[in-house]
Coordinates of C-alpha atoms and ligand atoms in Angstrom, one line a residue:
Chain A
M235 CA -46.8 29.8 96.8
N236 CA -43.0 30.4 97.2
K237 CA -40.4 30.3 94.4
G238 CA -38.2 27.3 95.0
Q239 CA -35.2 26.0 93.1
L240 CA -34.6 27.1 89.5
L241 CA -35.4 24.0 87.5
Y242 CA -34.6 25.2 84.0
E243 CA -33.6 28.4 82.2
G244 CA -34.7 28.5 78.6
K245 CA -34.4 31.2 76.0
A246 CA -37.6 33.0 77.0
K247 CA -38.6 31.7 80.4
R248 CA -37.3 30.4 83.8
L249 CA -39.1 27.5 85.5
Y250 CA -39.0 27.3 89.3
Q251 CA -40.1 24.6 91.7
T252 CA -42.8 25.6 94.2
E253 CA -43.5 23.9 97.5
Q254 CA -46.0 21.7 95.6
E255 CA -44.3 19.0 93.6
D256 CA -46.6 19.3 90.6
I257 CA -46.8 23.1 90.4
L258 CA -44.2 25.4 88.8
F259 CA -43.5 29.1 88.7
V260 CA -42.9 30.4 85.2
E261 CA -41.0 33.7 85.0
Y262 CA -41.2 35.4 81.6
K263 CA -37.8 36.9 80.6
N264 CA -37.2 40.0 78.5
S265 CA -34.9 38.0 76.1
A266 CA -35.8 37.8 72.4
T267 CA -34.0 35.1 70.4
A268 CA -34.3 33.9 66.8
F269 CA -32.6 31.6 64.4
N270 CA -31.9 28.9 67.0
G271 CA -30.4 31.5 69.4
E272 CA -28.1 33.1 66.9
K273 CA -29.8 36.5 67.1
K274 CA -30.4 37.8 70.7
A275 CA -31.6 40.9 72.4
E276 CA -33.0 42.0 75.8
I277 CA -36.2 44.0 75.3
D278 CA -37.7 45.7 78.3
G279 CA -41.3 44.9 78.8
K280 CA -41.4 41.8 76.6
G281 CA -41.7 39.4 79.5
I282 CA -44.7 41.2 81.0
L283 CA -46.5 41.3 77.6
N284 CA -46.0 37.6 76.9
N285 CA -47.1 36.7 80.4
R286 CA -50.3 38.7 79.9
I287 CA -51.0 37.5 76.4
T288 CA -50.4 33.8 77.1
T289 CA -52.6 34.2 80.1
L290 CA -55.5 35.6 78.1
I291 CA -55.1 32.9 75.4
F292 CA -54.9 30.0 77.8
E293 CA -58.0 31.4 79.6
R294 CA -59.9 31.7 76.4
L295 CA -58.9 28.1 75.4
K296 CA -60.1 26.9 78.8
E297 CA -63.5 28.4 78.1
Y298 CA -63.7 26.4 74.9
G299 CA -62.7 23.1 76.7
I300 CA -59.0 23.0 76.0
D301 CA -57.1 22.1 79.2
S302 CA -53.6 23.5 79.6
H303 CA -50.9 23.6 82.2
F304 CA -52.0 27.2 83.0
I305 CA -53.2 27.9 86.6
E306 CA -53.0 31.6 87.2
R307 CA -51.0 34.7 86.5
I308 CA -49.5 35.9 89.8
S309 CA -47.4 38.9 88.9
D310 CA -46.4 41.1 86.0
N311 CA -44.0 38.5 84.7
E312 CA -44.9 35.3 86.5
Q313 CA -47.5 32.6 86.3
L314 CA -48.2 29.3 88.0
V315 CA -48.5 26.2 85.9
R316 CA -49.0 22.5 86.3
K317 CA -45.7 20.6 86.0
V318 CA -45.6 18.2 83.0
E319 CA -43.1 16.0 81.3
I320 CA -42.7 18.0 78.0
I321 CA -43.1 15.9 74.9
P322 CA -40.1 17.1 72.8
I323 CA -42.2 17.8 69.7
E324 CA -43.1 21.3 68.5
V325 CA -46.5 21.1 66.9
V326 CA -46.7 23.8 64.2
V327 CA -50.1 24.6 62.8
R328 CA -50.3 26.7 59.6
N329 CA -53.2 28.5 57.8
I330 CA -51.1 30.7 55.5
A331 CA -47.7 30.1 53.9
A332 CA -44.9 31.9 55.8
G333 CA -41.4 31.3 57.1
S334 CA -39.9 27.9 56.6
L335 CA -43.0 26.5 54.9
A336 CA -42.9 29.2 52.2
K337 CA -39.2 28.2 51.6
R338 CA -39.8 24.4 51.8
L339 CA -42.6 24.4 49.2
G340 CA -41.5 27.3 47.1
V341 CA -44.8 29.2 47.9
E342 CA -45.0 32.9 48.2
E343 CA -45.3 34.1 51.8
G344 CA -48.9 35.1 52.4
T345 CA -50.5 32.4 50.2
P346 CA -53.5 30.9 52.0
L347 CA -53.1 27.1 52.2
K348 CA -55.8 24.8 50.7
R349 CA -56.4 23.7 54.3
T350 CA -54.8 24.0 57.7
I351 CA -51.8 21.8 58.0
V352 CA -49.8 20.5 61.0
E353 CA -46.0 19.9 61.1
F354 CA -43.9 18.2 63.8
Y355 CA -40.5 19.4 64.7
Y356 CA -38.1 17.6 67.1
K357 CA -37.5 20.0 70.0
D358 CA -33.7 19.8 70.1
D359 CA -31.7 23.0 70.0
A360 CA -28.4 21.1 69.2
L361 CA -30.0 19.6 66.1
G362 CA -31.7 22.9 65.1
D363 CA -35.3 21.6 65.7
P364 CA -35.5 19.5 62.6
I365 CA -38.8 18.7 61.0
I366 CA -39.8 15.0 61.6
N367 CA -42.5 12.6 60.5
N368 CA -44.4 10.0 62.4
D369 CA -41.9 7.3 61.7
H370 CA -39.1 9.5 63.1
I371 CA -41.2 10.0 66.2
D372 CA -41.7 6.3 66.5
I373 CA -38.0 5.4 66.3
L374 CA -37.0 8.2 68.6
G375 CA -39.6 6.8 71.1
I376 CA -40.6 10.4 72.1
A377 CA -44.4 9.9 71.8
T378 CA -46.8 7.0 71.2
K379 CA -48.9 6.6 68.1
E380 CA -52.0 7.7 70.1
E381 CA -50.2 10.7 71.5
V382 CA -49.1 11.8 68.0
E383 CA -52.8 11.6 66.9
T384 CA -53.7 13.6 69.9
L385 CA -51.1 16.3 69.2
Y386 CA -52.4 16.5 65.6
E387 CA -56.0 16.8 66.6
L388 CA -55.4 19.2 69.4
G389 CA -53.3 21.4 67.0
L390 CA -56.3 21.7 64.7
K391 CA -58.7 22.2 67.6
V392 CA -56.7 25.0 69.1
N393 CA -56.5 26.6 65.7
G394 CA -60.3 26.3 65.3
I395 CA -60.7 28.2 68.5
L396 CA -58.0 30.8 68.1
Q397 CA -58.5 31.7 64.4
P398 CA -62.0 33.3 65.0
I399 CA -60.9 34.9 68.2
F400 CA -58.1 36.7 66.4
E401 CA -60.3 37.3 63.3
D402 CA -62.8 39.1 65.5
V403 CA -60.2 41.6 66.5
G404 CA -58.8 42.1 63.0
V405 CA -55.8 39.8 63.3
I406 CA -54.9 36.9 60.9
L407 CA -53.6 33.8 62.7
V408 CA -51.0 32.8 60.1
D409 CA -49.3 30.0 62.0
F410 CA -48.3 29.0 65.5
K411 CA -46.3 26.5 67.6
L412 CA -47.6 24.5 70.5
E413 CA -45.9 22.3 73.1
F414 CA -47.6 19.6 75.0
G415 CA -46.6 17.5 78.1
R416 CA -47.8 14.6 80.1
D417 CA -49.2 15.0 83.6
K418 CA -48.6 12.4 86.3
E419 CA -51.6 10.4 85.0
G420 CA -50.2 10.4 81.5
N421 CA -52.8 12.8 80.1
V422 CA -51.6 15.0 77.3
L423 CA -51.8 18.7 78.3
L424 CA -51.2 21.9 76.4
A425 CA -48.2 23.6 77.9
D426 CA -45.5 26.2 77.4
E427 CA -46.8 29.5 76.0
I428 CA -48.9 31.0 73.2
S429 CA -47.8 34.5 72.4
P430 CA -46.5 36.6 69.6
D431 CA -43.2 34.8 70.2
T432 CA -44.8 31.5 69.1
C433 CA -47.5 32.7 66.6
R434 CA -47.4 34.7 63.3
L435 CA -50.1 37.3 63.6
W436 CA -50.8 39.8 60.8
D437 CA -53.1 42.8 60.9
A438 CA -56.1 41.8 58.7
E439 CA -56.2 45.2 57.0
T440 CA -52.6 46.4 56.6
K441 CA -51.0 42.9 56.8
Q442 CA -48.6 44.5 59.3
K443 CA -46.6 41.8 61.2
L444 CA -47.6 41.8 64.9
D445 CA -45.3 39.1 66.1
K446 CA -41.6 38.0 66.6
D447 CA -40.9 38.4 62.9
V448 CA -40.6 42.1 63.8
F449 CA -37.5 41.1 65.7
R450 CA -36.3 38.4 63.3
R451 CA -36.5 40.7 60.3
D452 CA -35.8 44.1 62.0
L453 CA -39.2 45.6 61.1
G454 CA -39.6 48.0 64.0
S455 CA -40.5 47.9 67.7
L456 CA -41.4 44.5 69.1
I457 CA -43.0 46.1 72.2
E458 CA -45.3 48.3 70.1
V459 CA -46.7 45.3 68.1
Y460 CA -47.0 43.0 71.1
E461 CA -49.0 45.8 72.9
I462 CA -51.3 45.9 69.9
I463 CA -52.0 42.2 70.3
L464 CA -52.5 42.5 74.0
S465 CA -55.0 45.3 73.6
R466 CA -56.9 43.7 70.7
L467 CA -57.3 40.6 72.9
G468 CA -58.9 42.9 75.5
G469 CA -55.9 43.1 77.9
K470 CA -54.0 46.0 79.1
Chain B
M84 CA -38.5 -0.2 18.6
N85 CA -36.9 3.0 17.4
K86 CA -35.6 5.9 19.5
G87 CA -37.8 8.9 18.8
Q88 CA -37.7 12.4 20.3
L89 CA -35.7 13.1 23.4
L90 CA -38.4 13.8 26.0
Y91 CA -36.3 14.6 29.1
E92 CA -32.6 14.7 30.0
G93 CA -32.1 14.2 33.7
K94 CA -28.9 14.0 35.8
A95 CA -28.4 10.2 35.2
K96 CA -30.7 9.2 32.3
R97 CA -32.2 10.3 29.1
L98 CA -35.8 9.4 28.2
Y99 CA -36.9 9.1 24.5
Q100 CA -40.2 8.5 23.0
T101 CA -40.7 5.3 20.9
E102 CA -43.2 4.8 18.1
Q103 CA -45.5 3.4 20.8
E104 CA -47.1 6.2 22.8
D105 CA -46.8 4.5 26.2
I106 CA -43.3 3.0 25.9
L107 CA -40.1 4.9 26.5
F108 CA -36.4 4.3 25.8
V109 CA -34.3 5.0 28.9
E110 CA -30.6 5.6 28.2
Y111 CA -28.3 5.4 31.2
K112 CA -25.7 8.1 31.2
N113 CA -22.2 8.0 32.6
S114 CA -22.8 11.2 34.7
A115 CA -22.4 11.0 38.4
T116 CA -23.9 13.9 40.5
A117 CA -24.3 14.6 44.1
F118 CA -25.4 17.3 46.5
N119 CA -28.3 18.4 44.2
G120 CA -26.0 18.6 41.2
E121 CA -23.2 20.6 42.9
K122 CA -20.7 17.8 42.5
K123 CA -20.4 16.3 39.0
A124 CA -18.3 13.8 37.0
E125 CA -18.3 11.7 33.9
I126 CA -17.5 8.1 34.8
D127 CA -16.9 5.6 32.0
G128 CA -18.9 2.5 32.4
K129 CA -21.4 3.8 35.0
G130 CA -24.3 3.8 32.7
I131 CA -23.8 0.2 31.7
L132 CA -23.5 -0.9 35.3
N133 CA -26.7 0.9 36.5
N134 CA -28.6 -0.3 33.5
R135 CA -27.7 -3.9 34.3
I136 CA -28.2 -3.6 38.0
T137 CA -31.6 -1.9 37.7
T138 CA -32.6 -4.6 35.3
L139 CA -31.7 -7.4 37.7
I140 CA -33.5 -5.7 40.5
F141 CA -36.7 -4.9 38.6
E142 CA -36.7 -8.5 37.3
R143 CA -36.3 -9.9 40.9
L144 CA -39.1 -7.6 42.2
K145 CA -41.3 -8.8 39.4
E146 CA -40.8 -12.4 40.5
Y147 CA -42.0 -11.3 43.9
G148 CA -45.1 -9.6 42.5
I149 CA -44.0 -6.0 42.4
D150 CA -44.9 -4.5 39.0
S151 CA -42.7 -1.8 37.7
H152 CA -42.3 0.3 34.6
F153 CA -39.5 -2.0 33.4
I154 CA -40.0 -3.9 30.2
E155 CA -36.6 -5.1 29.0
R156 CA -33.0 -4.2 28.7
I157 CA -32.2 -3.7 25.0
S158 CA -28.6 -2.7 24.9
D159 CA -25.6 -2.1 27.2
N160 CA -27.0 1.3 28.4
E161 CA -30.6 1.3 27.3
Q162 CA -33.9 -0.3 28.4
L163 CA -37.5 0.0 27.5
V164 CA -40.0 1.1 30.1
R165 CA -43.7 1.9 30.3
K166 CA -44.3 5.6 30.3
V167 CA -45.9 6.9 33.5
E168 CA -46.8 10.3 35.0
I169 CA -44.1 10.5 37.7
I170 CA -45.4 11.3 41.2
P171 CA -43.0 14.0 42.3
I172 CA -42.3 12.3 45.6
E173 CA -39.1 10.5 46.4
V174 CA -39.9 7.6 48.7
V175 CA -36.9 6.9 51.0
V176 CA -36.9 3.7 53.0
R177 CA -34.3 3.3 55.7
N178 CA -33.1 0.3 57.8
I179 CA -30.0 1.8 59.2
A180 CA -29.1 5.5 60.1
A181 CA -27.0 7.2 57.4
G182 CA -26.7 10.4 55.5
S183 CA -29.4 13.0 56.2
L184 CA -31.2 10.8 58.8
A185 CA -28.1 10.5 60.9
K186 CA -27.8 14.3 60.8
R187 CA -31.5 15.0 61.4
L188 CA -31.9 12.8 64.4
G189 CA -28.3 13.1 65.8
V190 CA -27.8 9.4 65.5
E191 CA -24.4 7.9 64.6
E192 CA -24.2 6.6 61.0
G193 CA -24.5 2.8 61.0
T194 CA -27.0 2.6 63.9
P195 CA -29.7 0.1 63.1
L196 CA -33.2 1.7 63.4
K197 CA -35.8 0.2 65.8
R198 CA -37.8 -0.5 62.7
T199 CA -37.8 0.3 59.0
I200 CA -38.9 3.8 58.3
V201 CA -40.2 5.7 55.3
E202 CA -39.7 9.3 54.4
F203 CA -41.2 11.4 51.6
Y204 CA -39.2 14.1 49.8
Y205 CA -40.7 16.6 47.3
K206 CA -38.9 15.8 44.0
D207 CA -38.0 19.4 43.1
D208 CA -34.4 20.2 42.3
A209 CA -34.9 24.0 42.6
L210 CA -36.1 23.5 46.2
G211 CA -33.4 21.0 47.0
D212 CA -35.8 18.0 47.3
P213 CA -37.1 19.0 50.8
I214 CA -38.5 16.5 53.2
I215 CA -42.4 16.7 53.4
N216 CA -45.2 15.2 55.4
N217 CA -48.6 14.0 54.4
D218 CA -50.2 17.4 54.9
H219 CA -47.6 19.0 52.6
I220 CA -48.4 16.4 50.0
D221 CA -52.1 17.2 50.4
I222 CA -51.8 20.9 49.9
L223 CA -49.4 20.5 47.0
G224 CA -52.0 18.2 45.5
I225 CA -49.3 15.9 44.1
A226 CA -50.8 12.6 45.4
T227 CA -54.1 11.5 46.9
K228 CA -54.3 10.1 50.4
E229 CA -54.8 6.6 48.9
E230 CA -51.7 7.0 46.8
V231 CA -49.6 8.2 49.7
E232 CA -50.6 5.0 51.6
T233 CA -49.7 2.9 48.6
L234 CA -46.3 4.6 48.3
Y235 CA -45.7 3.9 52.0
E236 CA -46.8 0.3 51.8
L237 CA -44.9 -0.4 48.6
G238 CA -41.8 1.2 50.1
L239 CA -41.9 -1.3 52.9
K240 CA -42.8 -4.2 50.6
V241 CA -39.9 -3.5 48.2
N242 CA -37.6 -3.4 51.3
G243 CA -39.0 -6.7 52.5
I244 CA -38.0 -8.3 49.2
L245 CA -34.7 -6.6 48.6
Q246 CA -33.2 -6.8 52.1
P247 CA -32.9 -10.6 52.1
I248 CA -31.8 -10.6 48.4
F249 CA -28.9 -8.4 49.3
E250 CA -28.3 -10.1 52.7
D251 CA -27.9 -13.5 50.9
V252 CA -25.0 -12.0 48.9
G253 CA -23.3 -10.3 51.9
V254 CA -24.7 -6.8 51.3
I255 CA -26.5 -4.7 53.8
L256 CA -29.4 -2.6 52.4
V257 CA -29.0 0.5 54.5
D258 CA -31.5 2.7 52.7
F259 CA -32.8 3.5 49.2
K260 CA -35.0 5.9 47.2
L261 CA -37.9 4.9 45.0
E262 CA -40.0 6.8 42.5
F263 CA -43.5 5.9 41.4
G264 CA -45.7 7.0 38.6
R265 CA -49.3 6.6 37.3
D266 CA -50.0 4.6 34.2
K267 CA -52.9 5.6 31.9
E268 CA -55.4 3.7 34.1
G269 CA -54.2 5.6 37.1
N270 CA -52.4 2.6 38.6
V271 CA -49.4 3.4 40.8
L272 CA -46.3 1.7 39.3
L273 CA -42.7 1.5 40.5
A274 CA -40.6 3.5 38.1
D275 CA -37.2 5.2 37.6
E276 CA -34.2 3.0 38.7
I277 CA -32.9 1.0 41.7
S278 CA -29.1 1.0 41.6
P279 CA -26.1 1.9 43.7
D280 CA -27.0 5.5 42.7
T281 CA -30.2 5.3 44.6
C282 CA -29.4 2.8 47.4
R283 CA -26.9 2.7 50.3
L284 CA -25.2 -0.7 50.1
W285 CA -22.6 -1.9 52.6
D286 CA -20.5 -5.0 52.5
A287 CA -21.8 -7.1 55.5
E288 CA -18.3 -8.1 56.6
T289 CA -16.1 -5.1 56.0
K290 CA -18.9 -2.4 56.0
Q291 CA -17.2 -1.1 52.8
K292 CA -19.5 1.3 51.0
L293 CA -20.6 -0.2 47.7
D294 CA -22.7 2.7 46.4
K295 CA -22.7 6.4 45.3
D296 CA -21.3 7.5 48.7
V297 CA -18.0 6.4 47.2
F298 CA -18.4 9.3 44.8
R299 CA -20.1 11.7 47.2
R300 CA -17.3 11.2 49.8
D301 CA -14.3 10.4 47.5
L302 CA -13.8 6.9 48.9
G303 CA -12.3 5.3 45.8
S304 CA -13.4 3.9 42.5
L305 CA -17.2 4.0 41.8
I306 CA -16.9 1.5 39.0
E307 CA -15.1 -1.1 41.2
V308 CA -17.8 -1.1 43.8
Y309 CA -20.7 -1.0 41.3
E310 CA -19.1 -4.0 39.7
I311 CA -19.1 -5.8 43.0
I312 CA -22.8 -5.2 43.4
L313 CA -23.5 -6.4 39.8
S314 CA -21.5 -9.6 40.3
R315 CA -23.0 -10.3 43.8
L316 CA -26.4 -10.0 42.2
G317 CA -25.4 -12.7 39.7
G318 CA -24.8 -10.3 36.8
K319 CA -21.7 -9.7 34.7
Ligands
LIG268 N1 -45.8 23.0 82.4 C1 -44.5 22.7 82.1 N2 -43.8 21.8 82.8 C2 -42.5 21.5 82.5 N3 -41.8 22.2 81.5 C3 -42.4 23.1 80.8 C4 -43.8 23.4 81.1 N4 -44.2 24.4 80.2 C5 -43.1 24.6 79.4 N5 -42.0 23.9 79.8 C6 -40.7 23.9 79.2 O1 -40.0 24.9 79.8 C7 -39.2 25.6 78.9 C8 -39.7 27.0 78.7 O2 -38.7 27.9 78.5 P1 -38.3 28.5 77.1 O3 -37.5 29.7 77.6 O4 -39.4 28.7 76.2 O5 -37.3 27.3 76.7 P2 -36.7 26.9 75.3 O6 -35.5 27.8 75.2 O7 -36.4 25.5 75.5 O8 -37.7 27.2 74.2 C9 -39.3 24.8 77.6 O9 -38.3 23.9 77.5 C10 -40.6 24.2 77.7 O10 -40.7 23.0 76.9
LIG269 N1 -41.4 5.3 33.4 C1 -41.1 6.6 33.4 N2 -42.0 7.4 32.7 C2 -41.7 8.8 32.8 N3 -40.7 9.3 33.5 C3 -39.9 8.5 34.1 C4 -40.1 7.1 34.2 N4 -39.1 6.6 34.9 C5 -38.4 7.6 35.4 N5 -38.8 8.8 34.9 C6 -38.3 10.1 35.2 O1 -37.2 10.4 34.3 C7 -36.2 11.0 34.9 C8 -35.0 10.1 35.0 O2 -33.8 10.7 34.8 P1 -32.8 11.1 35.9 O3 -31.6 11.4 35.2 O4 -32.8 10.2 37.1 O5 -33.5 12.5 36.4 P2 -33.4 13.4 37.6 O6 -32.2 14.3 37.3 O7 -34.7 14.2 37.6 O8 -33.2 12.5 38.8 C9 -36.6 11.4 36.3 O9 -37.2 12.7 36.4 C10 -37.7 10.3 36.6 O10 -38.6 10.7 37.5
LIG270 MG1 -39.5 28.1 74.1
LIG271 MG1 -32.9 10.5 39.1

């Protein structure tokens, strides 16, 4: 499979066409960004770690029956994925109050929620990824009612799989963000990445943050904590 | 009915106990506030106008089968209402993009929406009345699933009644905010006020703003435009 034209350069990854119309090359960059791109840094080794962690997670999800765009990891910082039409909705699943939820509801960070909740954000950098409800999604015309239900259900389902996987290795899955896309047949497929860039992960004992909050809040070495996650998941 | 103890002083009204446990005196103040209380003014005559306009609207809604807390207007700036336990959710109904919706979705103010939409905001001044979804409502425990459906349906129903009433007198009902409460039997009842403080109302011909945006955005005399609304609704 050869790397063709660069299709899209995002904040954390580059997408390239391959010779096969419906398969893409994803190259994980070393860039770290936060606060809608306001804070930026290049961090050696980050791309490799996220490529490996995302791979492990998509493989585990596959075992539990969750299809994703993931095909295979083909180098340190590259993987092949199925091309989809991304639904511009960030599906955020939360088990414990943190970040914007703690602020929104005036709840102390770390408070367990009565139950797992799902939020939708409009994936639009220029608008700052605003939170939206089902009526907003409807008038924006970005997903059908059935798709919205699917996103909600898949969000909870992925959580139900990942929470115990992390728990088994002493990590609390606080919250995470998923992206989905439509394949050529219109099936909704889990896409993008699942990594410490897109999850909040806390050590179960020490409550140490093992995710991008280390970068957002200047709490130490991002590489060190991402390596902890990789090794806890059985990778190296 | 005698005015008893002051129960609550809000930004726009004062609530007093009466000798009857389940009936309250509402006194409409002349205060205008915006941006979560950051902008403030005393405007002579505002209380009288909102008391009259709210009365007319609750009376019209009653004719169309919508029960509210409203009992009767008893003076220029006072009315009697049934006491309820306010559900701390602001139900916002929108026909046309304006204000925070225009910003959230990046839509030009004045753009008609594909369909009427409903938004829920957590009524909490300290948090700045954040927008919330059904899952937030659930974990906050501020309304049941059935009540949330009722709020949504009543929002659309009130819109279906008020939109043509305003249209008939040359006014576009752009959006509005409702509050609801529970009576002693647990019935959900429309409460608070419906006035140019809580609606966006535009002249159908000139698109002149006939609501609190006149105050928010320094567009002229609030009293003059509230008087237009009162007289168009057949009041004086
Ligand atoms: N399978 C896929 N097909 C097409 N686009 C994808 C796929 N998976 C992820 N994407 C999109 O590619 C981009 C990934 O790069 P990223 O650096 O994370 O971008 P962003 O800065 O938009 O978050 C995102 O816009 C994401 O939605
Ligand atoms: N029938 C009612 N019973 C009890 N409380 C009510 C009733 N109608 C309205 N309220 C509450 O009384 C207050 C009205 O005063 P207002 O000045 O609008 O307050 P605020 O500054 O909270 O908006 C609001 O908190 C509103 O929710
Ligand atoms: Mg991304
Ligand atoms: Mg009020």
